[in-house]
Each structure stands twice: as structure tokens, then as C-alpha cells.
Short mmCIF file of C-alpha atoms (C1' of nucleotides) in Angstrom, two decimals:
data_model
loop_
_atom_site.label_atom_id
_atom_site.label_comp_id
_atom_site.label_asym_id
_atom_site.label_seq_id
_atom_site.Cartn_x
_atom_site.Cartn_y
_atom_site.Cartn_z
CA MET A 1 -2.81 -18.62 -8.89
CA LYS A 2 -6.00 -18.70 -9.77
CA MET A 3 -8.38 -16.23 -9.33
CA VAL A 4 -11.60 -16.88 -10.29
CA PRO A 5 -12.84 -14.70 -12.82
CA GLY A 6 -16.08 -13.43 -12.54
CA PRO A 7 -18.51 -14.20 -10.07
CA LEU A 8 -17.87 -16.77 -7.80
CA PRO A 9 -18.20 -20.03 -9.03
CA PRO A 10 -20.13 -22.24 -7.11
CA ILE A 11 -18.26 -23.96 -4.80
CA PRO A 12 -18.63 -27.42 -4.34
CA THR A 13 -17.68 -27.62 -1.03
CA SER A 14 -19.70 -27.74 1.58
CA THR A 15 -20.94 -25.10 3.36
CA THR A 16 -22.60 -22.88 1.49
CA MET A 17 -21.94 -19.65 2.33
CA ASP A 18 -18.81 -19.90 3.64
CA ARG A 19 -17.56 -19.48 0.69
CA LEU A 20 -18.50 -16.50 -0.28
CA GLY A 21 -15.47 -16.62 -1.06
CA LEU A 22 -13.49 -16.53 1.70
CA PRO A 23 -13.33 -17.15 5.05
CA LEU A 24 -15.45 -15.44 6.91
CA PRO A 25 -15.24 -12.58 8.68
CA PHE A 26 -13.11 -11.39 6.24
CA ASN A 27 -15.41 -11.68 3.67
CA THR A 28 -16.65 -8.56 4.31
CA ASP A 29 -13.80 -6.93 3.20
CA LEU A 30 -13.28 -9.09 0.55
CA LEU A 31 -16.45 -8.15 -0.67
CA TRP A 32 -15.43 -4.72 -0.99
CA ARG A 33 -12.46 -5.64 -2.57
CA TYR A 34 -13.90 -7.85 -4.87
CA PRO A 35 -16.69 -6.25 -6.25
CA LEU A 36 -18.77 -9.06 -6.60
CA GLY A 37 -21.98 -8.33 -5.72
CA PHE A 38 -21.25 -7.53 -2.58
CA PRO A 39 -24.04 -6.27 -0.98
CA HIS A 40 -25.73 -9.22 -0.73
CA ILE A 41 -24.84 -12.44 -0.72
CA SER A 42 -27.37 -13.53 -2.66
CA HIS A 43 -26.11 -15.10 -5.45
CA GLN A 44 -23.95 -17.43 -4.16
CA ASN A 45 -25.58 -18.90 -1.48
CA PRO A 46 -28.25 -21.06 -1.80
CA PRO A 47 -29.88 -20.27 1.21
CA SER A 48 -29.28 -16.90 0.67
CA SER A 49 -32.07 -14.93 1.32
CA PRO A 50 -33.09 -16.41 4.41
CA LEU A 51 -30.08 -15.45 6.16
CA LEU A 52 -30.44 -11.97 5.36
CA ASP A 53 -33.66 -12.03 6.97
CA TYR A 54 -32.26 -13.43 10.02
CA LYS A 55 -30.53 -10.39 10.62
CA SER A 56 -33.64 -8.55 11.04
CA GLN A 57 -34.94 -11.16 13.25
CA LEU A 58 -32.22 -11.02 15.74
CA PRO A 59 -33.26 -10.17 19.19
CA ALA A 60 -33.61 -6.52 19.45
CA SER A 61 -31.19 -6.36 22.20
CA LEU A 62 -28.41 -7.56 20.02
CA PRO A 63 -26.35 -5.07 18.21
CA SER A 64 -26.35 -5.77 14.58
CA ASP A 65 -22.65 -6.20 14.51
CA PRO A 66 -21.77 -9.41 16.24
CA ARG A 67 -18.28 -8.20 16.82
CA VAL A 68 -19.44 -5.88 19.47
CA TRP A 69 -21.41 -8.40 21.38
CA ASN A 70 -20.45 -9.14 24.90
CA ARG A 71 -20.71 -12.54 26.41
CA ASP A 72 -24.28 -12.16 27.29
CA ASP A 73 -25.06 -11.12 23.82
CA VAL A 74 -23.34 -14.18 22.55
CA THR A 75 -25.47 -16.29 24.79
CA THR A 76 -28.53 -14.51 23.61
CA PHE A 77 -27.51 -15.10 20.08
CA LEU A 78 -26.95 -18.77 20.66
CA GLN A 79 -30.29 -19.17 22.23
CA TRP A 80 -31.87 -17.36 19.40
CA ALA A 81 -30.03 -19.47 16.90
CA GLU A 82 -31.11 -22.64 18.59
CA ARG A 83 -34.68 -21.60 18.26
CA GLU A 84 -34.49 -20.01 14.95
CA PHE A 85 -32.71 -22.75 13.21
CA ASP A 86 -33.93 -25.52 15.17
CA ILE A 87 -30.52 -26.78 15.86
CA GLN A 88 -29.32 -28.87 18.65
CA PRO A 89 -28.80 -27.28 21.96
CA ILE A 90 -25.52 -25.60 22.09
CA ASP A 91 -23.21 -25.90 25.00
CA HIS A 92 -22.91 -22.32 25.96
CA ASP A 93 -19.90 -23.02 28.00
CA MET A 94 -18.11 -23.51 24.81
CA PHE A 95 -18.86 -19.99 23.90
CA GLN A 96 -17.69 -18.06 26.83
CA MET A 97 -16.45 -15.30 24.74
CA ASN A 98 -17.55 -12.07 23.30
CA GLY A 99 -18.88 -11.59 19.86
CA LYS A 100 -15.68 -10.59 18.37
CA ALA A 101 -13.99 -13.69 19.54
CA MET A 102 -16.82 -15.77 18.26
CA CYS A 103 -16.52 -14.16 14.91
CA LEU A 104 -12.96 -15.16 14.82
CA LEU A 105 -13.78 -18.76 15.07
CA THR A 106 -13.52 -20.67 11.92
CA ARG A 107 -16.20 -22.89 10.70
CA THR A 108 -14.27 -25.76 12.01
CA ASP A 109 -13.89 -24.15 15.35
CA LEU A 110 -17.56 -23.53 15.54
CA SER A 111 -18.36 -27.03 14.54
CA GLU A 112 -16.21 -28.36 17.25
CA ARG A 113 -17.83 -26.22 19.83
CA ALA A 114 -21.29 -26.73 18.53
CA PRO A 115 -21.41 -30.04 16.79
CA GLY A 116 -23.99 -30.07 14.17
CA SER A 117 -24.58 -26.41 14.34
CA GLY A 118 -21.26 -24.98 13.49
CA ASP A 119 -22.01 -24.36 9.91
CA VAL A 120 -25.17 -22.61 10.69
CA LEU A 121 -23.58 -20.39 13.25
CA HIS A 122 -20.74 -19.70 10.98
CA ASN A 123 -22.92 -18.74 8.14
CA VAL A 124 -25.12 -16.55 10.18
CA LEU A 125 -22.23 -14.77 11.76
CA GLN A 126 -20.69 -14.29 8.46
CA ILE A 127 -23.69 -12.61 7.16
CA LEU A 128 -24.16 -10.48 10.17
CA VAL A 129 -20.64 -9.30 10.02
CA ARG A 130 -20.87 -8.62 6.42
CA GLU A 131 -23.98 -6.68 6.79
CA ALA A 132 -22.56 -4.72 9.61
CA ASN A 133 -19.61 -3.85 7.56
CA ASN A 134 -21.69 -2.84 4.72
CA LEU A 135 -23.64 -0.56 6.82
CA GLN A 136 -20.68 1.00 8.25
CA ARG A 137 -19.13 1.49 5.06
CA MET A 138 -22.00 3.26 3.86
CA LEU A 139 -21.95 5.69 6.49
CA PRO A 140 -20.61 8.75 5.22
CA SER A 141 -18.36 9.45 7.77
CA SER A 142 -17.57 6.43 9.29
CA PRO A 143 -15.01 6.34 11.74
CA VAL A 144 -12.84 5.52 9.30
CA THR A 145 -12.76 8.62 8.06
CA PRO A 146 -9.76 10.11 8.48
CA THR A 147 -10.08 13.17 9.73
CA SER A 148 -8.16 12.75 12.48
CA ARG A 149 -4.75 12.84 12.43
CA HIS A 150 -3.60 11.89 15.50
CA PRO A 151 -2.49 8.60 15.35
CA TYR A 152 1.00 8.68 14.97
CA PRO A 153 2.96 11.63 15.08
CA LEU A 154 4.91 11.75 12.28
CA SER A 155 8.18 11.50 12.94
CA PRO A 156 9.94 13.94 11.24
CA HIS A 157 12.23 12.36 9.34
CA SER A 158 13.84 15.29 9.40
CA HIS A 159 16.33 13.49 10.84
CA PRO A 160 17.53 10.88 9.02
CA PRO A 161 15.41 8.21 8.70
CA THR A 162 16.37 5.49 10.37
CA PRO A 163 15.15 3.45 12.66
CA ASN A 164 13.21 5.42 14.63
CA TRP A 165 10.59 5.84 12.52
CA ASN A 166 7.85 6.17 14.68
CA ILE A 167 8.11 7.46 17.63
CA LEU A 168 5.50 6.65 19.51
CA SER A 169 4.95 3.44 20.17
CA GLN A 170 2.30 3.71 22.31
CA ASN A 171 1.11 0.93 24.01
CA ASN A 172 1.69 -1.68 21.81
CA GLU A 173 2.73 -3.79 24.32
CA SER A 174 -0.27 -3.69 26.06
CA LEU A 175 -2.00 -4.91 23.19
CA HIS A 176 0.08 -7.76 22.76
CA SER A 177 -0.56 -10.83 24.25
CA SER A 178 -3.56 -12.44 25.00
CA HIS A 179 -5.38 -9.46 25.58
CA ALA A 180 -4.76 -8.38 22.24
CA ALA A 181 -7.83 -9.72 20.86
CA SER A 182 -10.00 -8.40 23.44
CA LEU A 183 -8.40 -5.11 23.40
CA ALA A 184 -8.66 -4.96 19.79
CA ALA A 185 -12.21 -5.79 20.06
CA HIS A 186 -12.57 -3.13 22.46
CA LEU A 187 -11.06 -0.66 20.32
CA MET A 188 -13.22 -1.60 17.69
CA ALA A 189 -16.20 -1.44 19.65
CA GLN A 190 -15.43 1.80 21.00
CA SER A 191 -14.24 3.36 18.08
CA ASN A 192 -16.43 1.49 16.37
CA SER A 193 -14.84 1.82 13.73
CA VAL A 194 -14.36 -1.09 12.50
CA THR A 195 -13.35 -1.81 9.57
CA LEU A 196 -12.12 -0.06 7.11
CA SER A 197 -9.02 0.56 6.25
CA PRO A 198 -6.39 1.01 8.48
CA ALA A 199 -3.88 2.79 7.21
CA PRO A 200 -3.17 2.65 3.96
CA SER A 201 -0.23 3.42 4.57
CA VAL A 202 1.82 4.55 3.00
CA ASP A 203 1.47 3.61 0.27
CA SER A 204 2.53 5.81 -1.35
CA GLN A 205 3.61 8.22 0.37
CA ALA A 206 2.87 8.22 3.46
CA SER A 207 4.07 5.75 5.21
CA SER A 208 2.92 4.33 7.82
CA PRO A 209 3.66 5.31 10.97
CA GLN A 210 4.16 8.50 10.31
CA HIS A 211 1.51 9.46 8.42
CA ALA A 212 -0.97 7.94 10.14
CA ASP A 213 -3.22 10.30 9.31
CA ASN A 214 -3.87 9.28 6.21
CA GLN A 215 -4.35 6.25 7.22
CA VAL A 216 -7.44 5.97 7.38
CA PHE A 217 -8.37 5.67 4.34
CA GLY A 218 -5.97 4.78 2.67
CA HIS A 219 -6.65 2.31 0.93
CA SER A 220 -6.49 1.63 -2.19
CA ILE A 221 -7.77 -1.07 -3.55
CA PHE A 222 -6.60 -4.24 -3.29
CA SER A 223 -4.58 -5.77 -5.23
CA VAL A 224 -6.39 -8.27 -6.06
CA ASN A 225 -5.81 -7.48 -8.94
CA GLY A 226 -7.61 -5.77 -10.29
CA SER A 227 -8.84 -7.82 -12.44
CA ASN A 228 -11.78 -6.60 -12.41
CA GLY A 229 -13.74 -7.62 -10.22
CA SER A 230 -13.60 -10.76 -10.08
CA GLY A 231 -13.95 -11.56 -6.98
CA SER A 232 -12.90 -14.49 -6.84
CA ASN A 233 -12.51 -16.40 -4.29
CA PRO A 234 -10.89 -19.25 -4.54
CA SER A 235 -12.40 -21.81 -3.16
CA ASP A 236 -10.23 -23.33 -1.05
CA SER A 237 -10.63 -21.32 1.67
CA ASP A 238 -11.90 -23.46 4.14
CA GLU A 239 -9.90 -26.23 3.51
CA ASP A 240 -6.95 -24.48 4.17
CA ALA A 241 -8.21 -23.31 7.12
CA ASP A 242 -8.91 -26.50 8.31
CA LYS A 243 -5.84 -27.93 7.41
CA LYS A 244 -3.54 -25.68 8.60
CA CYS A 245 -3.15 -23.22 10.74
CA TYR A 246 -5.57 -22.07 12.64
CA ASN A 247 -5.33 -23.09 15.85
CA GLY A 248 -8.57 -23.16 16.77
CA SER A 249 -7.76 -20.55 18.66
CA PRO A 250 -9.49 -19.91 21.61
CA PRO A 251 -11.55 -17.15 21.59
CA ASN A 252 -9.01 -14.93 22.42
CA THR A 253 -6.77 -15.43 19.82
CA PRO A 254 -7.94 -14.48 16.71
CA THR A 255 -6.89 -16.34 13.96
CA ALA A 256 -6.76 -15.49 10.66
CA TYR A 257 -10.01 -15.03 9.70
CA SER A 258 -10.53 -12.81 12.29
CA PHE A 259 -10.42 -9.46 11.48
CA MET A 260 -10.55 -9.50 8.03
CA SER A 261 -13.06 -7.28 8.18
CA GLN A 262 -10.87 -4.97 9.51
CA MET A 263 -8.11 -5.61 7.31
CA PRO A 264 -6.67 -2.89 5.54
CA TYR A 265 -8.32 -2.43 2.48
CA PHE A 266 -6.32 -2.01 -0.45
CA PRO A 267 -8.15 -1.15 -3.37
CA PRO A 268 -6.98 -1.89 -6.63
CA ARG A 269 -5.26 0.64 -8.17
CA SER A 270 -6.36 1.16 -11.38
CA PRO A 271 -4.85 3.63 -13.35
CA LYS A 272 -7.75 5.37 -13.74
CA GLU A 273 -9.10 5.72 -10.57
CA PRO A 274 -9.26 9.20 -10.02
CA VAL A 275 -9.28 10.40 -6.91
CA SER A 276 -12.50 10.36 -6.30
CA SER A 277 -14.78 12.03 -4.36
CA PRO A 278 -14.06 12.96 -1.11
CA ALA A 279 -16.77 11.36 0.29
CA ALA A 280 -16.54 8.11 -0.76
CA PHE A 281 -14.34 6.24 1.17
CA LYS A 282 -15.71 3.07 0.73
CA ASN A 283 -14.42 1.45 -1.94
CA THR A 284 -13.59 4.27 -3.69
CA GLY A 285 -12.06 6.38 -1.48
CA ARG A 286 -8.62 6.05 -1.95
CA GLU A 287 -6.58 8.50 -2.49
CA PHE A 288 -5.18 9.85 0.07
CA PHE A 289 -2.25 10.97 -1.14
CA PRO A 290 -2.85 13.47 -3.43
CA ASN A 291 -0.51 13.48 -5.77
CA ASP A 292 1.63 11.02 -6.61
CA PRO A 293 0.26 9.42 -9.23
CA SER A 294 3.42 8.65 -10.33
CA GLU A 295 4.27 6.58 -7.62
CA PRO A 296 3.87 3.15 -7.86
CA ASN A 297 1.31 2.80 -5.35
CA THR A 298 1.56 -0.44 -4.00
CA ASN A 299 -1.00 -0.16 -1.51
CA GLY A 300 -0.71 -3.24 0.29
CA ARG A 301 0.07 -5.22 -2.67
CA LEU A 302 3.56 -5.60 -1.59
CA LEU A 303 4.23 -7.63 1.40
CA TRP A 304 6.27 -5.08 3.24
CA ASP A 305 3.61 -2.52 2.67
CA PHE A 306 0.98 -4.86 3.87
CA LEU A 307 2.92 -5.53 7.02
CA GLN A 308 3.50 -1.88 7.61
CA GLN A 309 -0.12 -1.23 7.31
CA LEU A 310 -1.05 -3.80 9.81
CA LEU A 311 1.64 -2.68 12.15
CA ASN A 312 0.67 0.88 11.94
CA ASP A 313 -2.98 0.52 12.10
CA PRO A 314 -4.08 3.35 14.22
CA ALA A 315 -6.51 1.28 16.06
CA GLN A 316 -4.00 -1.39 16.59
CA ARG A 317 -6.36 -3.95 15.35
CA TYR A 318 -3.84 -6.38 14.15
CA THR A 319 -1.69 -6.72 17.13
CA SER A 320 -2.79 -10.22 17.57
CA TYR A 321 -1.22 -11.00 14.24
CA ILE A 322 1.74 -8.76 14.11
CA ALA A 323 3.01 -6.08 16.41
CA TRP A 324 5.92 -3.84 16.90
CA LYS A 325 8.40 -4.87 19.41
CA ASN A 326 10.20 -1.70 19.02
CA ARG A 327 8.85 0.60 16.54
CA GLU A 328 11.77 2.79 16.64
CA THR A 329 14.08 0.19 15.49
CA GLY A 330 11.62 -1.35 13.20
CA VAL A 331 11.56 -4.59 15.05
CA PHE A 332 8.33 -6.42 14.95
CA LYS A 333 7.05 -9.79 15.82
CA ILE A 334 4.65 -11.92 13.99
CA VAL A 335 2.43 -12.95 16.77
CA ASP A 336 0.25 -15.27 14.81
CA PRO A 337 2.24 -16.57 11.90
CA SER A 338 -0.38 -18.68 10.37
CA GLY A 339 -3.03 -16.11 10.89
CA LEU A 340 -0.94 -13.40 9.36
CA ALA A 341 -0.13 -15.62 6.46
CA LYS A 342 -3.78 -16.15 5.95
CA LEU A 343 -4.40 -12.49 5.89
CA TRP A 344 -1.67 -12.06 3.40
CA GLY A 345 -3.05 -14.88 1.37
CA ILE A 346 -6.39 -13.27 1.32
CA GLN A 347 -4.87 -10.06 0.33
CA LYS A 348 -3.18 -11.65 -2.56
CA ASN A 349 -5.87 -14.07 -3.20
CA HIS A 350 -3.67 -17.00 -2.58
CA LEU A 351 -5.64 -18.81 -0.07
CA SER A 352 -3.22 -21.54 0.36
CA MET A 353 -0.73 -19.12 1.76
CA ASN A 354 0.92 -20.23 4.91
CA TYR A 355 3.69 -18.96 7.07
CA ASP A 356 6.26 -21.01 5.33
CA LYS A 357 5.53 -19.39 2.04
CA MET A 358 5.03 -15.97 3.38
CA SER A 359 8.27 -16.17 5.25
CA ARG A 360 10.02 -17.04 2.05
CA ALA A 361 8.77 -13.82 0.64
CA LEU A 362 10.08 -12.06 3.71
CA ARG A 363 13.42 -13.64 3.17
CA TYR A 364 13.62 -12.16 -0.21
CA TYR A 365 13.59 -8.86 1.50
CA TYR A 366 16.79 -9.65 3.20
CA ARG A 367 18.70 -9.22 0.12
CA VAL A 368 17.35 -5.89 -0.58
CA ASN A 369 17.76 -4.78 2.90
CA ILE A 370 14.22 -4.16 3.54
CA LEU A 371 14.11 -6.64 6.31
CA ARG A 372 16.36 -8.64 8.41
CA LYS A 373 15.69 -11.41 10.82
CA VAL A 374 16.11 -10.75 14.45
CA GLN A 375 18.12 -13.64 15.38
CA GLY A 376 17.26 -15.67 18.24
CA GLU A 377 13.74 -14.55 18.41
CA ARG A 378 11.17 -16.45 16.66
CA HIS A 379 9.00 -14.68 14.30
CA CYS A 380 10.78 -11.45 14.86
CA TYR A 381 12.01 -9.38 12.00
CA GLN A 382 13.25 -5.91 11.63
CA PHE A 383 12.51 -3.39 8.99
CA LEU A 384 15.67 -1.85 7.88
CA ARG A 385 14.06 1.07 6.36
CA ASN A 386 11.33 3.22 7.55
CA PRO A 387 8.24 3.57 5.61
CA THR A 388 9.27 6.61 3.89
CA GLU A 389 12.22 4.93 2.63
CA LEU A 390 10.36 1.96 1.64
CA LYS A 391 8.31 4.17 -0.30
CA ASN A 392 11.25 5.44 -1.96
CA ILE A 393 12.28 2.06 -2.62
CA LYS A 394 9.38 1.69 -4.72
CA ASN A 395 10.76 4.34 -6.73
CA ILE A 396 14.00 2.79 -6.66
CA SER A 397 12.62 -0.23 -8.04
CA LEU A 398 11.34 1.63 -10.81
CA LEU A 399 14.41 3.41 -11.25
CA ARG A 400 16.23 0.39 -11.11
CA GLN A 401 15.47 -0.52 -14.37
CA GLN A 402 16.57 2.59 -15.73
CA MET A 403 19.47 2.84 -13.70
CA SER A 404 21.91 0.57 -14.41
CA PRO A 405 22.82 -1.54 -11.84
CA THR A 406 25.91 -0.22 -11.86
CA ASN A 407 27.41 -0.35 -8.95
CA THR A 408 28.35 -3.30 -7.97
CA LYS A 409 26.22 -5.79 -7.94
CA PRO A 410 27.62 -8.54 -9.31
CA PRO A 411 26.34 -11.51 -8.26
CA PRO A 412 23.91 -11.94 -5.95
CA ASN A 413 25.23 -11.28 -2.91
CA GLN A 414 26.86 -8.49 -2.26
CA MET A 415 26.37 -5.19 -2.90
CA ASN A 416 26.38 -1.98 -1.93
CA HIS A 417 23.89 0.21 -1.52
CA VAL A 418 23.46 2.59 -3.92
CA PRO A 419 21.11 5.01 -3.68
CA ALA A 420 19.28 5.49 -6.35
CA ALA A 421 17.89 8.49 -6.74
CA LYS A 422 16.10 9.38 -3.98
CA PRO A 423 14.89 12.48 -3.19
CA ASP A 424 16.43 13.05 -0.29
CA SER A 425 18.72 11.13 -0.76
CA LEU A 426 21.08 9.54 0.41
CA THR A 427 23.59 8.04 -0.92
CA VAL A 428 24.93 5.77 0.80
CA THR A 429 25.88 2.73 1.18
CA HIS A 430 27.21 0.88 3.52
CA MET A 431 27.73 -2.46 3.96
CA THR A 432 29.28 -4.27 6.30
CA VAL A 433 29.68 -7.44 6.96
CA LYS A 434 27.83 -8.33 9.50
CA SER A 435 27.56 -10.97 11.20
CA GLU A 436 25.05 -10.82 13.28
CA PRO A 437 22.27 -8.97 12.95
CA ALA A 438 21.01 -6.99 15.29
CA GLU A 439 19.60 -9.20 17.33
CA LEU A 440 19.03 -7.17 19.86
CA SER A 441 17.21 -4.99 18.35
CA GLU A 442 15.46 -3.99 21.04
CA GLU A 443 18.31 -3.53 22.82
CA LEU A 444 19.85 -1.37 20.65
CA PRO A 445 17.36 0.77 19.80
CA GLN A 446 18.72 3.68 18.94
CA SER A 447 21.87 2.62 18.99
CA ARG A 448 21.79 1.84 15.69
CA PRO A 449 20.85 4.58 14.06
CA ALA A 450 19.99 3.52 11.19
CA VAL A 451 22.34 1.82 9.92
CA GLU A 452 23.08 -0.83 11.49
CA TYR A 453 21.90 -2.95 9.51
CA ASP A 454 24.75 -4.16 8.68
CA ASP A 455 24.17 -6.56 6.62
CA LYS A 456 24.99 -6.98 3.40
CA PRO A 457 22.68 -6.18 1.16
CA THR A 458 22.55 -8.11 -1.53
CA ASP A 459 20.71 -7.12 -3.99
CA LEU A 460 18.78 -8.52 -6.00
CA SER A 461 16.77 -6.34 -6.97
CA MET A 462 17.08 -3.28 -5.76
CA ASP A 463 19.96 -1.79 -6.39
CA GLY A 464 21.16 -0.14 -3.79
CA PRO A 465 19.40 0.30 -0.98
CA THR A 466 19.81 3.33 0.34
CA ASP A 467 20.29 3.52 3.58
CA LEU A 468 18.22 5.17 5.16
CA SER A 469 19.58 6.84 7.53
CA SER A 470 20.92 9.81 6.96
CA ASN A 471 21.74 10.95 4.05
CA THR A 472 24.93 10.62 4.39
CA ARG A 473 26.02 7.86 5.98
CA HIS A 474 28.94 6.11 5.55
CA ILE A 475 29.36 3.64 3.33
CA ASN A 476 30.53 0.61 4.13
CA ILE A 477 31.03 -1.68 1.70
CA VAL A 478 31.83 -4.86 2.19
CA CYS A 479 31.53 -7.43 0.16
CA SER A 480 30.33 -10.36 1.27
CA PRO A 481 30.92 -13.10 -0.69
CA ASP A 482 28.92 -15.08 1.26
CA PRO A 483 25.58 -15.72 0.93
CA PRO A 484 23.49 -13.30 1.92
CA LEU A 485 22.16 -12.76 4.81
CA VAL A 486 21.80 -12.51 7.96
CA GLY A 487 22.30 -15.49 9.30
CA PRO A 488 25.75 -15.76 8.82
CA HIS A 489 26.07 -18.78 10.21
CA HIS A 490 23.83 -21.06 9.11
"C1'" DC B 1 8.99 -30.57 15.14
"C1'" DA B 2 8.80 -25.84 14.21
"C1'" DC B 3 11.63 -22.44 12.39
"C1'" DC B 4 14.66 -20.64 9.36
"C1'" DC B 5 17.46 -20.41 5.09
"C1'" DG B 6 18.02 -19.75 0.39
"C1'" DG B 7 17.98 -22.04 -4.48
"C1'" DA B 8 15.11 -23.00 -8.29
"C1'" DA B 9 11.18 -22.75 -11.12
"C1'" DG B 10 7.19 -20.56 -12.35
"C1'" DG B 11 3.25 -17.36 -12.52
"C1'" DG B 12 0.69 -13.07 -12.79
"C1'" DG B 13 0.67 -8.22 -13.42
"C1'" DC B 14 2.46 -4.46 -15.64
"C1'" DC C 1 8.83 -9.71 -24.02
"C1'" DG C 2 11.15 -8.59 -19.86
"C1'" DC C 3 11.02 -7.36 -15.17
"C1'" DC C 4 9.25 -7.36 -10.57
"C1'" DC C 5 7.40 -9.62 -6.82
"C1'" DC C 6 6.21 -12.94 -5.08
"C1'" DT C 7 4.39 -18.15 -4.73
"C1'" DT C 8 5.48 -22.82 -4.39
"C1'" DC C 9 8.63 -26.51 -3.51
"C1'" DC C 10 12.30 -28.24 -1.51
"C1'" DG C 11 16.55 -29.93 0.81
"C1'" DG C 12 19.21 -28.65 4.50
"C1'" DG C 13 20.45 -26.54 8.96
"C1'" DT C 14 19.35 -25.34 13.88
#
DNA sequence: CACCCGGAAGGGGC
DNA sequence: CGCCCCTTCCGGGT
């Protein structure tokens, strides 16, 4: 991978600003993440300044954040753009969508809908979004602010962990589908919140669902490595976009670039970062979890954590990418595979990320029993451990090293779960041979209390997964000589 | 053809 | 330097 060190290199490619590094809308966040100079785009774009000015020149009736525009606003914007940039008349019928949807369009999408003007629109929108995000971020108490704790009730894990991690699944469903985008937009608009970090989930401690509270800020800083700042942005962004995925999705479906702005923000964790002031959430605010410095804090740097964060976003802003099918059982569906992969790629700064690659990473989780595939349903996976446990897993990982693998774990496949030391601990193990996974997940919601995951955990890395469920669970060991996984057959 | 599966190799961060 | 966690490729299966 390449991250570009330092400031963004100029990118050869075309459009200028697009590249601020990344795809658009997201940039905003990226900007935070990558401390480039974020506030203003200036340096990298040639045209730079002008655009900034545009913002101030927008029709007064238009909210500064294009994501909250309604259809009429979009029309107003287009008309303004036509005049302001002296571009060819735009077929407004091609933009029967709200601002949020328009912001989700990729440069390519925009170019298709507005030949000859797509780049301009894209660039302007990008800037407007970015500026809006910046403003919001600056607000002291932006919505983001946590404060509230309502989101998800925490499920007490008093009970054994297990699948039911969250109880409430609210309306996810409603969010699903096509309406997802609009609903999400709605939420955003209403809450206005926008942006900012969803739930940082867990990261550390908290875990997602449950602790939603924290969520809010959670963030930590992106992984991006911290390399300092570099923001880097690879340049490929667009290309990828073009090439792959994205379906040009209709306005309703957001594609990847979509919400970036709203992506969870995972700040880099630098060792040093102190907790910081309470006030600063923005980039700095991280911290949520008081203590645990010790923990590994993965804040979104790990794929499962990233997914949990999106899934448990209090505002449900990512349901168009990934959503729970049954939160209690941990079953979720990747609604927009390529879009989600893009988000993940952005998060990791691997802009060429695609679903194929991301799914490979997911498959690695099979062996450690973090995930399992819901057979028969495309793009559906199931978390085998609730967030809290996952969190523990982090520890486990760490422990792992120290601990000897001990237990069985011979070769790759099989294994048992061993609990490492977990606090609560469990010990457990269980394995079974399973054959089929739970496909049903939904169907068996509780049925499987936890455990059910029958699978064989292989390990690979983690040593024993603990099972989550109760602390005591049975152990089943089974060895499976076979290859791992879930898909027994195969 | 899209998904899904894992092996293999390699890279970046720690 | 080793380990972890992917990322990238890939051949194969469904």
C-alpha cells in the first residue's frame, strides 16, 4: 500500500479536486482523518480558491450543506451552477433527487447525467460538503456529541453474551431497502448531525451496540495510520470508482462515496493521544472510553470493528451499505458490497479495495470464529461474538502471544476454543462440527444462544475463541479435520 | 457471471 | 525481527 506521505501529491489525473484525495463526499472525513490541510482545499486544487468562494455565492435559499437539500434545492443549485460556471444546460430530469442523493453520485455519475458539467458539479459539491462538515465539526457541541445515551440500550450482557447482543433492533428494517438512503438522509437532516463519528464503537470497550452511548464520539482516529498525517490519498480514487463498483447508483442508492462524510471516524491512535479535552471532539476527541489505555484500541482499524461501527451507528446512516438482519443473532447483510468495500478501502487507505478483497478478509474471520457466513443468503454474515467479546478478543490476540497456543491448535483447522483470559470469562470451548451454519440465522434467533456457532473454529490466530456465550458453556470440541469453515460442503 | 472459498505470498504497523 | 491483520491474487466450486 501506498500511502502517500505528506501532502497530497498532485495528482495527475484529471479532475482536479476530486482528488483531494479521495472520493468525494468522503473527503470530508478524510480530511479530518488525514490532517492534511484540511480546512481548505487550497493546496491541492488548482482552482482552489474559487470554489471556496462559490460557497458563499450560493443562492441564499440553499442550505450550505448540500446533503440537506431537497429536490427543489437541487434544482436551484443546478440552475445556479449553470449560470455561475457557464456550463451547458443541465437536464434537470436527471437530477430528480435530493441533495444527499446527489452528493452520493460519483464524478462519473454526474458526468453521465450532466455531460460536460459533471466534473464541475462534482467539485463544487465536494467542496460544499467539505465545508459543511468542517463547520459542523467545529461546532462545539455538534450533534455528535454524545451526550445522549440513548441509542442502544445496552444489553446487559449480564447474561451471557451471545447473540443477542443488542436488543433493540429498532427499525432497521425500515431503513433497509431503497428507502435507506432517503431515510438516512432524513436522519441526517434532522439530526443534523451529520457526520461525525458514529459510534466508535467499541472500540475498545464499548462495543457497539451496547454502548451506544459512547458512540458518538468515539472515534478515534483512523487508522490511517497514523502516519502522520499524511494524508494521503492515493490517487486512484476515481479510477477505481469508475471501474468498479459503483453502480451508478441511482440517487437512492448511495454508493460508496456516499456518506463518507458520515463515516465513522477513527482517529489514529497514537499512543500519546491523551484524552483530550472534553470538548474537542473533532479530531481530537476520542476517547471515550476512559480508561483502557491498555487496550488495543482498534478503533475501526480492524475490519470487524469497522463493520460493527457501521452497523451500530446510532443514526443508522450506513444501512444502505450494511445492516443488521437480526441484531440479536448478529446476522447482518452487506447491502452494498462494493460500496462497503469502498468505505473500508478508504478507511484503510487502500482505494483499490473491492468486495472480493474485503470478503477475503471477512473469511479470515471464519477461522477465528468472529464471523461465519450465513449460507444461502448472499452477502449475509453473522457475527459470532458480540462486541464485547470482540473486544475481548482484542485482548486475546494480545494474549495470544503470551499464551501459548496451547491447546490444541495444531494445524489450522481445528481447534478449540480456548478462552484466553478473559475477564469474564469464559472458558469454553466448544466446537462442533458443524455443518451447516446457521443459516437461518434469523430463524433461530435465539435459539442459538450463543453458541451455536458451531463451527469449528479454527484458529489461526486466535487461540481460542471464547465463546461467548456464557461463561460456561459447554465445550464441544470437535475436531474438524476438515477445512475450516463453514461451508462444509464446498 | 456473481459469489464464495481458502491457499499463498506479501506488506505495513507495531 | 516476529506477529498480527489484512491485502492481493488466484484457481476452483456453486
